[in-house]
Amino acid sequence: MPVVPTRDILARAFAERYGVAAINIVNDLTMDAVLAAAEELKAPVILQTSVKTVKQTGLDVLYAMWVEMARRTTVPVAIHLDHCPERDVISACLAKGWSSVLFDASKLSVEENKRQCIEVVAEARRFGADVEGEIEGFKRTEDMTGDEAQHVQSLDVVVDFVRETGVDIFAPAIGNAHGTYKTAPTLDSQRVTDIVEATGKPVALHGGTGMTPEQFSDLIARGCAKVNISTALKIAYMQSGFDFMTEHPGDFDPPKIFTAQHTAVKEMAKHHIRMFGSEGKAW
Ligand code: 13P
């Protein structure tokens, strides 16, 4: 299957109310493992790259890896740039061939965010790419105070932002955060319904690691078609390497540890794909 526009992958998921796993990969091994999981389960998948990964690996190398690995897959795949406040990185990724970008101007005023987001959407369209927008920003789980769901913009502000900018996906704050929750978060799921009904656009669920299966099903049924997972991959990748070395002290043969890590990341991805209901949804 060729690389499919993010909007096409999400349109089906949104219409049928399943969630597409959007998983942050960090290198070639994790990219391959997530694609292998999607392939095994016949699921569409979105690979996400952070700005840090783009800079660390280098745009050209990362993209070359993607093209080669995507070419071997038979399921619909897209590559997405996660939280990016840097316009030059957005432009470079769009020009290179990324399927979609999240323009993260949540630290700016809504008006300035909107002004710049309109430019980003126009730029993305020239490359046939899509844009995710956000106006509230997400905390790290360790910085949560418990009242996150109250510090959000009004529905009118959200609807105006989505309409004026023309973003394809919106990422609302609903009490979610990035990292490892101490306990399952209290989420304002009604806010997802309100936004979806008012905008007709799919919602991106951030901070997926650590939410319960019930929370995922509920939010996906309300229109969270893109479900972001990052911390779970980091844990699977690093912990499996640590476990391998603990169980095999002195075994410094790299391919063995890589195999253990690949299996752990692939299983983590399969677990989430199944939980989000996208198994067998490839076309
Ligand atoms: P987690 O790290 O909590 O899984 O969140 C992922 C995310 O939302 C990436 O944007």
Coordinates of N, CA and C and ligand atoms in Angstrom, one line a residue, residues 24 48 82-83 102 140-141 177-181 205-209 228-232 234, ligand 1:
N24 N 4.7 7.6 18.3 CA 6.0 8.3 18.1 C 7.2 7.3 18.0
Q48 N 4.6 8.9 14.0 CA 4.9 10.3 14.4 C 6.4 10.5 14.7
D82 N 5.0 15.6 15.0 CA 4.2 15.9 16.2 C 4.7 17.2 16.7
H83 N 3.9 17.8 17.6 CA 4.1 19.1 18.3 C 5.3 19.9 17.7
L102 N 1.7 18.8 13.1 CA 1.0 19.5 14.2 C 1.7 20.8 14.5
R140 N 3.1 18.0 31.1 CA 3.7 16.7 31.4 C 2.9 16.2 32.6
T141 N 2.7 14.9 32.7 CA 1.9 14.3 33.8 C 2.4 14.7 35.1
A177 N -2.5 14.5 29.5 CA -1.1 15.0 29.6 C -0.1 14.0 29.1
H178 N 1.1 14.5 28.7 CA 2.1 13.6 28.2 C 2.9 12.9 29.3
G179 N 3.2 11.6 29.2 CA 4.0 11.0 30.2 C 3.3 9.8 30.9
T180 N 3.6 9.6 32.1 CA 3.0 8.4 32.8 C 2.1 8.9 33.9
Y181 N 0.8 8.7 33.8 CA -0.1 9.2 34.8 C 0.1 8.4 36.1
L205 N -6.4 12.5 20.1 CA -6.3 12.3 21.6 C -4.8 12.2 21.9
H206 N -4.4 13.2 22.7 CA -3.0 13.2 23.2 C -2.8 12.6 24.5
G207 N -1.6 12.2 24.9 CA -1.4 11.7 26.2 C -2.0 10.3 26.4
G208 N -1.9 9.5 25.3 CA -2.6 8.2 25.4 C -2.1 7.2 26.4
T209 N -0.8 7.2 26.6 CA -0.1 6.2 27.5 C -0.8 6.3 28.9
N228 N -2.8 9.3 20.1 CA -1.3 9.4 20.2 C -0.7 8.6 21.3
I229 N 0.4 7.9 21.0 CA 1.1 7.1 22.0 C 2.6 7.3 21.8
S230 N 3.2 7.8 22.8 CA 4.7 8.0 22.8 C 5.4 7.3 24.0
T231 N 5.0 7.7 25.2 CA 5.7 7.2 26.4 C 5.7 5.6 26.4
A232 N 4.6 5.0 26.0 CA 4.6 3.5 26.0 C 5.6 2.9 25.1
K234 N 8.6 4.4 24.4 CA 9.9 4.6 25.1 C 10.1 3.6 26.2
Ligands
13P1 P1 2.1 9.9 25.7 O1 3.6 10.2 25.8 O2 1.5 10.2 27.0 O3 1.7 8.6 25.2 O4 1.5 11.0 24.7 C1 1.8 11.0 23.4 C2 1.4 12.2 22.7 O5 0.3 12.8 22.9 C3 2.3 12.7 21.6 O6 1.9 13.9 21.1

